[in-house]
Structure formats: structure tokens, C-alpha cells
mmCIF file of C-alpha atoms in Angstrom:
data_model
loop_
_atom_site.group_PDB
_atom_site.id
_atom_site.type_symbol
_atom_site.label_atom_id
_atom_site.label_comp_id
_atom_site.label_asym_id
_atom_site.label_seq_id
_atom_site.Cartn_x
_atom_site.Cartn_y
_atom_site.Cartn_z
ATOM 1 C CA UNK O 1 18.917 51.976 151.205
ATOM 2 C CA UNK O 2 22.053 50.835 149.491
ATOM 3 C CA UNK O 3 21.883 47.666 147.498
ATOM 4 C CA UNK O 4 24.536 45.036 148.230
ATOM 5 C CA UNK O 5 26.563 44.125 145.136
ATOM 6 C CA UNK O 6 26.765 40.423 144.276
ATOM 7 C CA UNK O 7 29.979 38.793 143.190
ATOM 8 C CA UNK O 8 29.074 37.026 139.904
ATOM 9 C CA UNK O 9 32.007 34.677 140.347
ATOM 10 C CA UNK O 10 30.226 33.221 143.349
ATOM 11 C CA UNK O 11 27.095 32.473 141.348
ATOM 12 C CA UNK O 12 28.050 29.753 138.838
ATOM 13 C CA UNK O 13 24.379 28.992 138.053
ATOM 14 C CA UNK O 14 23.805 32.588 136.944
ATOM 15 C CA UNK O 15 26.964 32.496 134.847
ATOM 16 C CA UNK O 16 25.866 29.323 133.131
ATOM 17 C CA UNK O 17 22.488 30.922 132.376
ATOM 18 C CA UNK O 18 24.106 34.017 130.908
ATOM 19 C CA UNK O 19 26.482 31.911 128.843
ATOM 20 C CA UNK O 20 23.616 29.893 127.417
ATOM 21 C CA UNK O 21 21.638 33.078 126.756
ATOM 22 C CA UNK O 22 24.374 34.852 124.832
ATOM 23 C CA UNK O 23 25.326 31.733 122.868
ATOM 24 C CA UNK O 24 21.782 30.835 121.842
ATOM 25 C CA UNK O 25 20.171 34.256 121.424
ATOM 26 C CA UNK O 26 21.891 35.045 118.102
ATOM 27 C CA UNK O 27 20.743 31.677 116.771
ATOM 28 C CA UNK O 28 17.166 32.258 117.880
ATOM 29 C CA UNK O 29 17.164 35.674 116.271
ATOM 30 C CA UNK O 30 18.363 34.343 112.938
ATOM 31 C CA UNK O 31 22.101 34.707 112.950
ATOM 32 C CA UNK O 32 23.053 37.756 115.009
ATOM 33 C CA UNK O 33 21.884 40.620 117.181
ATOM 34 C CA UNK O 34 22.769 43.332 114.692
ATOM 35 C CA UNK O 35 21.104 41.680 111.690
ATOM 36 C CA UNK O 36 18.242 40.023 113.575
ATOM 37 C CA UNK O 37 15.643 41.521 111.228
ATOM 38 C CA UNK O 38 17.532 41.165 107.961
ATOM 39 C CA UNK O 39 16.226 39.237 104.957
ATOM 40 C CA UNK O 40 18.484 37.018 102.893
ATOM 41 C CA UNK O 41 17.992 37.946 99.252
ATOM 42 C CA UNK O 42 19.655 37.525 95.870
ATOM 43 C CA UNK O 43 20.661 40.350 93.558
ATOM 44 C CA UNK O 44 20.636 39.033 89.983
ATOM 45 C CA UNK O 45 22.317 40.396 86.870
ATOM 46 C CA UNK O 46 21.916 41.136 84.009
ATOM 47 C CA UNK O 47 18.421 42.525 84.444
ATOM 48 C CA UNK O 48 15.411 40.688 83.037
ATOM 49 C CA UNK O 49 17.176 37.832 81.237
ATOM 50 C CA UNK O 50 16.943 34.048 81.622
ATOM 51 C CA UNK O 51 20.543 33.261 82.554
ATOM 52 C CA UNK O 52 21.747 35.410 85.429
ATOM 53 C CA UNK O 53 24.522 35.605 87.961
ATOM 54 C CA UNK O 54 23.471 35.954 91.576
ATOM 55 C CA UNK O 55 24.945 37.641 94.613
ATOM 56 C CA UNK O 56 23.530 36.790 98.031
ATOM 57 C CA UNK O 57 23.116 39.621 100.506
ATOM 58 C CA UNK O 58 21.479 40.409 103.835
ATOM 59 C CA UNK O 59 18.847 43.061 103.206
ATOM 60 C CA UNK O 60 17.920 45.317 106.110
ATOM 61 C CA UNK O 61 14.225 46.264 105.742
ATOM 62 C CA UNK O 62 12.869 49.674 106.624
ATOM 63 C CA UNK O 63 11.134 50.109 109.979
ATOM 64 C CA UNK O 64 9.183 53.199 108.914
ATOM 65 C CA UNK O 65 8.615 55.421 105.883
ATOM 66 C CA UNK O 66 9.187 59.160 105.540
ATOM 67 C CA UNK O 67 5.541 59.792 104.645
ATOM 68 C CA UNK O 68 2.262 58.015 104.060
ATOM 69 C CA UNK O 69 2.939 56.920 100.481
ATOM 70 C CA UNK O 70 0.048 55.593 98.432
ATOM 71 C CA UNK O 71 0.826 52.490 96.357
ATOM 72 C CA UNK O 72 -1.312 50.699 93.778
ATOM 73 C CA UNK O 73 -0.704 46.955 93.378
ATOM 74 C CA UNK O 74 -2.046 45.079 90.351
ATOM 75 C CA UNK O 75 -2.046 41.267 90.361
ATOM 76 C CA UNK O 76 -3.386 38.628 87.951
ATOM 77 C CA UNK O 77 -5.689 37.028 90.546
ATOM 78 C CA UNK O 78 -6.009 35.903 94.152
ATOM 79 C CA UNK O 79 -7.275 32.414 93.375
ATOM 80 C CA UNK O 80 -4.385 30.350 94.713
ATOM 81 C CA UNK O 81 -1.927 30.233 97.582
ATOM 82 C CA UNK O 82 0.840 31.856 95.556
ATOM 83 C CA UNK O 83 -0.788 35.241 95.057
ATOM 84 C CA UNK O 84 -2.536 35.090 98.425
ATOM 85 C CA UNK O 85 0.931 34.748 99.964
ATOM 86 C CA UNK O 86 2.122 37.751 97.957
ATOM 87 C CA UNK O 87 -0.919 39.712 99.174
ATOM 88 C CA UNK O 88 -0.196 38.787 102.785
ATOM 89 C CA UNK O 89 3.406 39.990 102.491
ATOM 90 C CA UNK O 90 2.334 43.256 100.825
ATOM 91 C CA UNK O 91 -0.283 43.923 103.487
ATOM 92 C CA UNK O 92 1.925 43.102 106.472
ATOM 93 C CA UNK O 93 4.802 45.345 105.428
ATOM 94 C CA UNK O 94 2.488 48.157 104.313
ATOM 95 C CA UNK O 95 1.105 48.137 107.860
ATOM 96 C CA UNK O 96 4.623 48.115 109.317
ATOM 97 C CA UNK O 97 5.676 51.135 107.243
ATOM 98 C CA UNK O 98 2.346 52.933 107.720
ATOM 99 C CA UNK O 99 1.642 53.446 104.024
ATOM 100 C CA UNK O 100 -1.567 53.150 102.026
ATOM 101 C CA UNK O 101 -1.901 50.162 99.712
ATOM 102 C CA UNK O 102 -4.726 49.364 97.316
ATOM 103 C CA UNK O 103 -4.767 46.106 95.384
ATOM 104 C CA UNK O 104 -6.676 45.170 92.221
ATOM 105 C CA UNK O 105 -6.896 41.755 90.557
ATOM 106 C CA UNK O 106 -7.470 41.051 86.861
ATOM 107 C CA UNK O 107 -9.398 37.848 87.557
ATOM 108 C CA UNK O 108 -7.030 35.523 85.674
ATOM 109 C CA UNK O 109 -3.928 35.486 83.500
ATOM 110 C CA UNK O 110 -6.240 36.006 80.536
ATOM 111 C CA UNK O 111 -7.551 39.293 81.945
ATOM 112 C CA UNK O 112 -5.253 41.564 79.933
ATOM 113 C CA UNK O 113 -7.955 44.102 79.019
ATOM 114 C CA UNK O 114 -9.070 44.368 82.625
ATOM 115 C CA UNK O 115 -5.535 44.843 83.889
ATOM 116 C CA UNK O 116 -4.873 47.552 81.302
ATOM 117 C CA UNK O 117 -7.965 49.396 82.550
ATOM 118 C CA UNK O 118 -6.768 49.032 86.122
ATOM 119 C CA UNK O 119 -3.331 50.339 85.150
ATOM 120 C CA UNK O 120 -4.975 53.351 83.498
ATOM 121 C CA UNK O 121 -6.997 54.000 86.646
ATOM 122 C CA UNK O 122 -3.908 53.885 88.852
ATOM 123 C CA UNK O 123 -2.048 56.266 86.533
ATOM 124 C CA UNK O 124 -4.894 58.779 86.711
ATOM 125 C CA UNK O 125 -5.461 58.618 90.474
ATOM 126 C CA UNK O 126 -3.259 59.962 93.269
ATOM 127 C CA UNK O 127 -1.029 56.910 93.702
ATOM 128 C CA UNK O 128 2.682 57.557 94.108
ATOM 129 C CA UNK O 129 3.844 54.305 92.489
ATOM 130 C CA UNK O 130 2.556 51.066 90.975
ATOM 131 C CA UNK O 131 3.542 47.489 91.777
ATOM 132 C CA UNK O 132 2.618 45.581 88.637
ATOM 133 C CA UNK O 133 2.120 41.822 88.782
ATOM 134 C CA UNK O 134 1.627 41.636 85.053
ATOM 135 C CA UNK O 135 -0.588 39.064 83.333
ATOM 136 C CA UNK O 136 1.782 39.087 80.349
ATOM 137 C CA UNK O 137 5.390 40.188 79.768
ATOM 138 C CA UNK O 138 4.354 42.498 76.908
ATOM 139 C CA UNK O 139 1.559 44.257 78.817
ATOM 140 C CA UNK O 140 3.106 47.732 78.703
ATOM 141 C CA UNK O 141 3.472 47.570 74.906
ATOM 142 C CA UNK O 142 -0.346 47.516 74.806
ATOM 143 C CA UNK O 143 -0.681 50.473 77.183
ATOM 144 C CA UNK O 144 -1.255 53.588 75.071
ATOM 145 C CA UNK O 145 -1.242 56.248 77.808
ATOM 146 C CA UNK O 146 1.766 58.156 79.181
ATOM 147 C CA UNK O 147 3.556 56.406 82.050
ATOM 148 C CA UNK O 148 3.809 59.148 84.632
ATOM 149 C CA UNK O 149 4.517 57.117 87.767
ATOM 150 C CA UNK O 150 7.177 54.631 88.807
ATOM 151 C CA UNK O 151 6.340 51.018 87.934
ATOM 152 C CA UNK O 152 8.068 48.138 89.706
ATOM 153 C CA UNK O 153 7.536 44.622 88.364
ATOM 154 C CA UNK O 154 5.994 42.344 90.991
ATOM 155 C CA UNK O 155 6.791 38.619 90.614
ATOM 156 C CA UNK O 156 6.348 38.462 86.841
ATOM 157 C CA UNK O 157 8.778 40.020 84.400
ATOM 158 C CA UNK O 158 7.797 42.986 82.235
ATOM 159 C CA UNK O 159 9.572 43.401 78.914
ATOM 160 C CA UNK O 160 9.852 47.182 78.807
ATOM 161 C CA UNK O 161 12.688 49.694 79.089
ATOM 162 C CA UNK O 162 10.369 51.730 81.321
ATOM 163 C CA UNK O 163 10.757 49.181 84.128
ATOM 164 C CA UNK O 164 14.141 48.805 85.797
ATOM 165 C CA UNK O 165 13.254 47.053 89.078
ATOM 166 C CA UNK O 166 11.601 43.696 89.623
ATOM 167 C CA UNK O 167 10.916 41.892 92.896
ATOM 168 C CA UNK O 168 10.680 38.138 92.422
ATOM 169 C CA UNK O 169 12.708 35.104 91.431
ATOM 170 C CA UNK O 170 14.108 33.912 88.126
ATOM 171 C CA UNK O 171 11.279 31.841 86.641
ATOM 172 C CA UNK O 172 13.628 30.051 84.253
ATOM 173 C CA UNK O 173 15.662 28.927 87.289
ATOM 174 C CA UNK O 174 12.446 27.903 89.045
ATOM 175 C CA UNK O 175 11.586 25.564 86.177
ATOM 176 C CA UNK O 176 15.155 24.320 85.886
ATOM 177 C CA UNK O 177 15.272 23.402 89.587
ATOM 178 C CA UNK O 178 12.078 21.346 89.306
ATOM 179 C CA UNK O 179 13.265 19.626 86.137
ATOM 180 C CA UNK O 180 16.690 18.985 87.621
ATOM 181 C CA UNK O 181 15.100 17.174 90.563
ATOM 182 C CA UNK O 182 13.544 14.720 88.093
ATOM 183 C CA UNK O 183 16.848 14.343 86.226
ATOM 184 C CA UNK O 184 18.680 13.518 89.459
ATOM 185 C CA UNK O 185 15.929 11.156 90.604
ATOM 186 C CA UNK O 186 15.982 9.239 87.309
ATOM 187 C CA UNK O 187 19.756 8.877 87.496
ATOM 188 C CA UNK O 188 19.657 7.780 91.142
ATOM 189 C CA UNK O 189 16.999 5.138 90.453
ATOM 190 C CA UNK O 190 18.801 3.963 87.282
ATOM 191 C CA UNK O 191 15.624 3.958 85.222
ATOM 192 C CA UNK O 192 16.081 2.886 81.621
ATOM 193 C CA UNK O 193 13.472 5.422 80.490
ATOM 194 C CA UNK O 194 11.216 7.957 82.177
ATOM 195 C CA UNK O 195 8.189 9.804 80.820
ATOM 196 C CA UNK O 196 7.337 13.240 82.177
ATOM 197 C CA UNK O 197 4.019 15.036 81.678
ATOM 198 C CA UNK O 198 3.998 18.822 82.113
ATOM 199 C CA UNK O 199 1.052 20.912 83.308
ATOM 200 C CA UNK O 200 2.742 24.279 83.474
ATOM 201 C CA UNK O 201 -0.048 26.820 83.736
ATOM 202 C CA UNK O 202 -1.452 29.412 81.320
ATOM 203 C CA UNK O 203 0.391 29.225 78.004
ATOM 204 C CA UNK O 204 2.888 32.095 77.541
ATOM 205 C CA UNK O 205 1.257 34.134 80.315
ATOM 206 C CA UNK O 206 3.009 35.538 83.392
ATOM 207 C CA UNK O 207 6.224 33.572 83.760
ATOM 208 C CA UNK O 208 4.994 30.196 82.466
ATOM 209 C CA UNK O 209 7.024 30.301 79.235
ATOM 210 C CA UNK O 210 10.319 30.682 81.107
ATOM 211 C CA UNK O 211 9.303 28.034 83.659
ATOM 212 C CA UNK O 212 8.590 25.600 80.852
ATOM 213 C CA UNK O 213 11.859 26.427 79.110
ATOM 214 C CA UNK O 214 13.797 25.884 82.340
ATOM 215 C CA UNK O 215 12.099 22.524 82.879
ATOM 216 C CA UNK O 216 12.761 21.256 79.373
ATOM 217 C CA UNK O 217 16.382 22.437 79.439
ATOM 218 C CA UNK O 218 17.041 20.512 82.661
ATOM 219 C CA UNK O 219 15.272 17.362 81.443
ATOM 220 C CA UNK O 220 17.203 17.371 78.174
ATOM 221 C CA UNK O 221 20.399 16.798 80.132
ATOM 222 C CA UNK O 222 19.384 13.129 80.380
ATOM 223 C CA UNK O 223 18.464 11.398 77.079
ATOM 224 C CA UNK O 224 16.549 8.730 79.019
ATOM 225 C CA UNK O 225 13.886 11.293 79.910
ATOM 226 C CA UNK O 226 11.054 11.924 77.476
ATOM 227 C CA UNK O 227 8.456 14.681 77.778
ATOM 228 C CA UNK O 228 5.342 12.669 76.945
ATOM 229 C CA UNK O 229 2.795 15.491 77.164
ATOM 230 C CA UNK O 230 2.622 19.271 77.650
ATOM 231 C CA UNK O 231 -0.734 20.730 78.666
ATOM 232 C CA UNK O 232 -1.748 24.265 79.614
ATOM 233 C CA UNK O 233 -4.660 25.686 81.578
ATOM 234 C CA UNK O 234 -5.488 28.693 83.708
ATOM 235 C CA UNK O 235 -4.807 28.169 87.417
ATOM 236 C CA UNK O 236 -8.151 26.561 88.122
ATOM 237 C CA UNK O 237 -8.405 23.174 89.816
ATOM 238 C CA UNK O 238 -11.449 22.088 87.790
ATOM 239 C CA UNK O 239 -9.662 22.838 84.515
ATOM 240 C CA UNK O 240 -6.673 20.819 85.671
ATOM 241 C CA UNK O 241 -8.921 17.915 86.694
ATOM 242 C CA UNK O 242 -10.190 17.803 83.114
ATOM 243 C CA UNK O 243 -6.627 17.924 81.786
ATOM 244 C CA UNK O 244 -5.533 15.136 84.132
ATOM 245 C CA UNK O 245 -8.564 13.003 83.270
ATOM 246 C CA UNK O 246 -7.624 13.040 79.588
ATOM 247 C CA UNK O 247 -3.898 12.689 80.283
ATOM 248 C CA UNK O 248 -4.297 9.615 82.505
ATOM 249 C CA UNK O 249 -6.778 8.013 80.137
ATOM 250 C CA UNK O 250 -4.089 8.174 77.445
ATOM 251 C CA UNK O 251 -0.983 7.342 79.486
ATOM 252 C CA UNK O 252 0.459 7.023 82.959
ATOM 253 C CA UNK O 253 3.728 8.969 83.074
ATOM 254 C CA UNK O 254 6.476 8.320 85.590
ATOM 255 C CA UNK O 255 6.359 11.967 86.682
ATOM 256 C CA UNK O 256 3.818 14.769 86.537
ATOM 257 C CA UNK O 257 5.388 18.215 86.912
ATOM 258 C CA UNK O 258 3.147 21.215 87.176
ATOM 259 C CA UNK O 259 1.973 24.274 89.042
ATOM 260 C CA UNK O 260 0.799 23.827 92.625
ATOM 261 C CA UNK O 261 -2.838 23.953 91.491
ATOM 262 C CA UNK O 262 -2.166 21.209 88.932
ATOM 263 C CA UNK O 263 -0.394 19.044 91.500
ATOM 264 C CA UNK O 264 -3.224 19.539 94.013
ATOM 265 C CA UNK O 265 -5.643 18.240 91.368
ATOM 266 C CA UNK O 266 -3.255 15.392 90.514
ATOM 267 C CA UNK O 267 -3.160 14.193 94.144
ATOM 268 C CA UNK O 268 -6.941 13.746 94.097
ATOM 269 C CA UNK O 269 -7.069 12.224 90.622
ATOM 270 C CA UNK O 270 -4.336 9.686 91.342
ATOM 271 C CA UNK O 271 -5.893 8.750 94.674
ATOM 272 C CA UNK O 272 -9.200 8.081 92.899
ATOM 273 C CA UNK O 273 -7.588 5.988 90.180
ATOM 274 C CA UNK O 274 -5.498 4.051 92.677
ATOM 275 C CA UNK O 275 -8.666 3.166 94.585
ATOM 276 C CA UNK O 276 -10.489 2.063 91.444
ATOM 277 C CA UNK O 277 -7.569 0.699 89.385
ATOM 278 C CA UNK O 278 -8.483 2.917 86.452
ATOM 279 C CA UNK O 279 -5.087 3.643 84.910
ATOM 280 C CA UNK O 280 -4.382 3.458 81.190
ATOM 281 C CA UNK O 281 -4.138 -0.308 80.395
ATOM 282 C CA UNK O 282 -0.694 -0.104 78.798
ATOM 283 C CA UNK O 283 0.695 1.434 82.010
ATOM 284 C CA UNK O 284 0.276 -1.783 83.964
ATOM 285 C CA UNK O 285 2.257 -3.722 81.382
ATOM 286 C CA UNK O 286 5.005 -1.243 80.544
ATOM 287 C CA UNK O 287 5.865 0.162 83.972
ATOM 288 C CA UNK O 288 7.025 -0.885 87.379
ATOM 289 C CA UNK O 289 3.897 -1.654 89.371
ATOM 290 C CA UNK O 290 3.300 -1.405 93.088
ATOM 291 C CA UNK O 291 2.195 -5.012 93.546
ATOM 292 C CA UNK O 292 0.492 -4.293 96.858
ATOM 293 C CA UNK O 293 -1.910 -1.937 95.119
ATOM 294 C CA UNK O 294 -1.654 -3.067 91.457
ATOM 295 C CA UNK O 295 -0.856 0.396 90.250
ATOM 296 C CA UNK O 296 2.045 2.171 88.525
ATOM 297 C CA UNK O 297 3.997 4.695 90.575
ATOM 298 C CA UNK O 298 3.611 8.345 89.512
ATOM 299 C CA UNK O 299 5.806 10.939 91.211
ATOM 300 C CA UNK O 300 4.430 14.468 91.559
ATOM 301 C CA UNK O 301 6.668 17.535 91.331
ATOM 302 C CA UNK O 302 5.372 21.071 91.954
ATOM 303 C CA UNK O 303 6.967 24.208 90.562
ATOM 304 C CA UNK O 304 5.868 26.183 93.640
ATOM 305 C CA UNK O 305 4.494 25.654 97.124
ATOM 306 C CA UNK O 306 0.934 25.711 98.461
ATOM 307 C CA UNK O 307 -0.654 24.370 101.664
ATOM 308 C CA UNK O 308 -2.007 21.323 99.803
ATOM 309 C CA UNK O 309 1.399 20.640 98.242
ATOM 310 C CA UNK O 310 2.952 20.942 101.699
ATOM 311 C CA UNK O 311 0.509 18.337 103.018
ATOM 312 C CA UNK O 312 1.409 16.179 100.039
ATOM 313 C CA UNK O 313 5.092 16.412 100.951
ATOM 314 C CA UNK O 314 4.316 15.268 104.500
ATOM 315 C CA UNK O 315 2.215 12.342 103.278
ATOM 316 C CA UNK O 316 4.690 11.280 100.570
ATOM 317 C CA UNK O 317 2.164 12.070 97.857
ATOM 318 C CA UNK O 318 4.393 14.844 96.464
ATOM 319 C CA UNK O 319 8.048 14.109 95.813
ATOM 320 C CA UNK O 320 9.416 17.639 95.479
ATOM 321 C CA UNK O 321 8.392 21.295 95.400
ATOM 322 C CA UNK O 322 10.155 24.549 94.691
ATOM 323 C CA UNK O 323 9.555 27.332 97.202
ATOM 324 C CA UNK O 324 10.232 30.949 96.278
ATOM 325 C CA UNK O 325 9.142 32.493 99.599
ATOM 326 C CA UNK O 326 6.149 34.465 98.346
ATOM 327 C CA UNK O 327 5.420 36.192 101.661
ATOM 328 C CA UNK O 328 8.948 37.574 101.712
ATOM 329 C CA UNK O 329 8.541 38.670 98.079
ATOM 330 C CA UNK O 330 5.479 40.704 99.035
ATOM 331 C CA UNK O 331 7.250 42.356 101.964
ATOM 332 C CA UNK O 332 10.322 43.072 99.866
ATOM 333 C CA UNK O 333 8.203 44.657 97.117
ATOM 334 C CA UNK O 334 6.739 47.161 99.575
ATOM 335 C CA UNK O 335 10.174 47.903 100.971
ATOM 336 C CA UNK O 336 11.703 48.439 97.534
ATOM 337 C CA UNK O 337 8.923 50.703 96.266
ATOM 338 C CA UNK O 338 9.145 52.885 99.386
ATOM 339 C CA UNK O 339 12.934 53.109 99.128
ATOM 340 C CA UNK O 340 12.727 54.171 95.487
ATOM 341 C CA UNK O 341 10.059 56.765 96.281
ATOM 342 C CA UNK O 342 12.404 58.107 98.955
ATOM 343 C CA UNK O 343 15.307 58.508 96.551
ATOM 344 C CA UNK O 344 17.026 55.134 96.206
ATOM 345 C CA UNK O 345 18.236 54.083 92.769
ATOM 346 C CA UNK O 346 16.577 51.196 90.911
ATOM 347 C CA UNK O 347 17.155 47.784 92.471
ATOM 348 C CA UNK O 348 17.210 45.722 89.268
ATOM 349 C CA UNK O 349 16.310 42.035 89.753
ATOM 350 C CA UNK O 350 16.009 41.268 93.457
ATOM 351 C CA UNK O 351 14.312 38.531 95.443
ATOM 352 C CA UNK O 352 14.780 35.516 97.700
ATOM 353 C CA UNK O 353 16.717 32.408 96.715
ATOM 354 C CA UNK O 354 14.600 29.500 95.442
ATOM 355 C CA UNK O 355 14.438 26.593 97.891
ATOM 356 C CA UNK O 356 13.869 22.916 97.115
ATOM 357 C CA UNK O 357 11.595 20.999 99.493
ATOM 358 C CA UNK O 358 11.383 17.251 100.014
ATOM 359 C CA UNK O 359 9.841 15.113 102.752
ATOM 360 C CA UNK O 360 9.211 16.325 106.279
ATOM 361 C CA UNK O 361 10.286 19.903 105.678
ATOM 362 C CA UNK O 362 9.088 21.357 108.967
ATOM 363 C CA UNK O 363 11.809 19.529 110.878
ATOM 364 C CA UNK O 364 14.485 21.855 109.542
ATOM 365 C CA UNK O 365 12.736 24.568 107.549
ATOM 366 C CA UNK O 366 10.826 27.711 108.522
ATOM 367 C CA UNK O 367 7.712 28.354 106.410
ATOM 368 C CA UNK O 368 6.664 31.769 107.717
ATOM 369 C CA UNK O 369 8.091 33.452 104.593
ATOM 370 C CA UNK O 370 6.574 30.833 102.290
ATOM 371 C CA UNK O 371 2.826 30.699 102.969
ATOM 372 C CA UNK O 372 0.197 33.031 104.361
ATOM 373 C CA UNK O 373 -1.373 31.930 107.661
ATOM 374 C CA UNK O 374 -4.242 29.465 107.266
ATOM 375 C CA UNK O 375 -6.782 31.997 108.569
ATOM 376 C CA UNK O 376 -5.691 34.817 106.224
ATOM 377 C CA UNK O 377 -8.191 36.025 103.656
ATOM 378 C CA UNK O 378 -7.257 38.392 100.804
ATOM 379 C CA UNK O 379 -7.035 42.049 101.808
ATOM 380 C CA UNK O 380 -7.387 44.695 99.122
ATOM 381 C CA UNK O 381 -6.796 47.897 101.084
ATOM 382 C CA UNK O 382 -4.503 49.104 103.830
ATOM 383 C CA UNK O 383 -4.876 52.719 104.945
ATOM 384 C CA UNK O 384 -1.855 54.371 106.535
ATOM 385 C CA UNK O 385 -2.430 56.730 109.414
ATOM 386 C CA UNK O 386 -2.160 60.458 108.714
ATOM 387 C CA UNK O 387 0.973 62.139 110.061
#
């Protein structure tokens, strides 16, 4: 039976539907039909230095790999949302590309000996390449065995001529962005003086030294800002609680800037002190006080995002947070290592652009590339199907 053709001109409702569809579909898909699956990334040069020039590009990820590659990933730990987000990104894209991934953690940023043993194991086993989230920039200078497999730096920089690709962000820029928020806030509020306490993570481990340098460089742009304390600890909330206890017994700074774990601990510590009025006595005399609560105002700034920091942003307990899209970093790392195994040249410094978050971020910001889902637990092994 022949179907009767309809004249579309006589169906204005259908035309309006189609018009709406074709106008809105590219927006819903992230900017266009052709590049619907692309990732916006930055290519940074020169490689592995603090001050870099950036070029933004749309990166088209692989949809499959040529073979079931086997990749070893070494990370400092999986104790906080940052590295759990990296793990989630690694796992998701390894599944997409049908490759085998095995992940090992050193336990902390002070686990250099353990990570060196893990690196030795991965060199000796049948892995095709290694993604190395190093506990220290100089790790490879302590590795005495031949490097027989490709190593790509994951998140943290590695100071070695044997590494020519790194997936992550510029940690100096990360610190500078957080410090610059405080500089701008001090200038906008016309404060005569502002004290900033830093809790920047493990001392000279991972990327903490460059983060701290970026922070101090930004703060030094305003002579009214004084760094009143610098404290270091491993990324452990109990250790940071101890640090904050001693800090707030000695002083009450205008700003506390630290890692997400430090800021999570600071939210709880400040809430407790606000309820009990247990700030350092000189704070109540020397600072602006919230008369309704008889307490000095302390603004919290996080150098990276976590679920607790996100809640703090919503509740106005955190003023600002950097976000370096850790889930996307994990996915990109898998994509880059597979491309290089399949013949691509080294990618140099590559990663997402750092975002700055304030206030009710969910109204205009997508977080799917920033945090692992709430029900995700660390996964250490993905097995690709045989082909």
C-alpha cells in the first residue's frame, strides 16, 4: 500500500518542533553535532615549567583501542575526593576503550619507598605503559632500574628527561588562582590589612611546592595581605584538625587557604568555635566581628574541589574553590596513553582548564567532570575483553 506524502508546509506545528529541535540539540550536546563528544583541554608550553603559555583546543577522545593494552597506574593514595575522582575517570575510559588497567596506591605522599617498589613491579610485569602519579617530583632519580616502558606523568609533575607527557593542570597556576581570589576580595572589601593562613598539604611532595609558590606570588601583589602562618600535613583530616586547633588558639586569620581536606576540617572547627565562642582573645578586639554571633569572620578558600567543599560553597561556609576537573583528567590520561602506544607522538603538558567556583555553582556549572558519583568506591582493576 502506498503511503500518502504529507506537505510539511501545511503542518506548522511540526515545523516549529523541528526548528526547536535543530536549534536546541547542538546546545544540549555541548556545542555541536560533530564535536558532541569532544573535551575542552589546554595544551601548555614549555613542558614542565611553572610559567606556561596555553592554547585551548577541542580534544576528540578515542571510541575504541586497536588492542587490549595493559596499563599500570600508580597513585599516591585514594584517601580523598581528588584521587578518587582521578580513579573514576581512569576506570570509566578504560572500560570504554576495552583495555586492562591495574592501579596501585602508595598509601600517602610519604610512601616513596613503596611507590618505587610498585614502579619496579610494573616494569618487570607485562604492562605496556605506566601512568605515574608520583609522590615526589624527583622520584625517578631514585629509581635505579632500567626504564623499559613508556611513563606518562599523571597529575603530578616528574622532573626527568625520560618523561615527555603529563596529563594534569599547572599546579603553580592552581595556587595562583586561589591566592588571586583573596587578593581581589581584599581589594573589593577595602580592608586595611588581611591575614592569611596557609594549610597547603604535604611539604614539597606531589605538587604542593608549586601550589604554595603560586599562592604566595599572587598574595604578594597586595602589600596589605600578610601570610600569618604556613602549616603542612599529609592529606588526613585528623592531622588537619590538630593543625587548625593550634592555629586558631594562636590567631584568627581573615582567610584560611588550603587543600580540600584542610578546608573540610576547617568548616567543622570553625563551626565548633562559633558555637562555643572559643576564638583567640585578640581576634575579638582586632577584627571585624559578626555582632549577631560575637565572632570574627574567617573566609575559607580551597585549592581544589571535593563533595564537602561543594556543600560548603552552597551553604556559604566556603568562599571559593578551584576545580581542575579530576574526572576528565583521569579519562584524558587513559586516552593519551593509548594514543601514544598506538603511535602518536608525546603530548607534552595537557589537561583541562582550571575553573574558579563561588556560590551556587550548580545553577550554571556541570560537575560531572569534577567529582566521582557519590556511590563510587575505588576500583583497582579493569579487565579488557579478549579480542
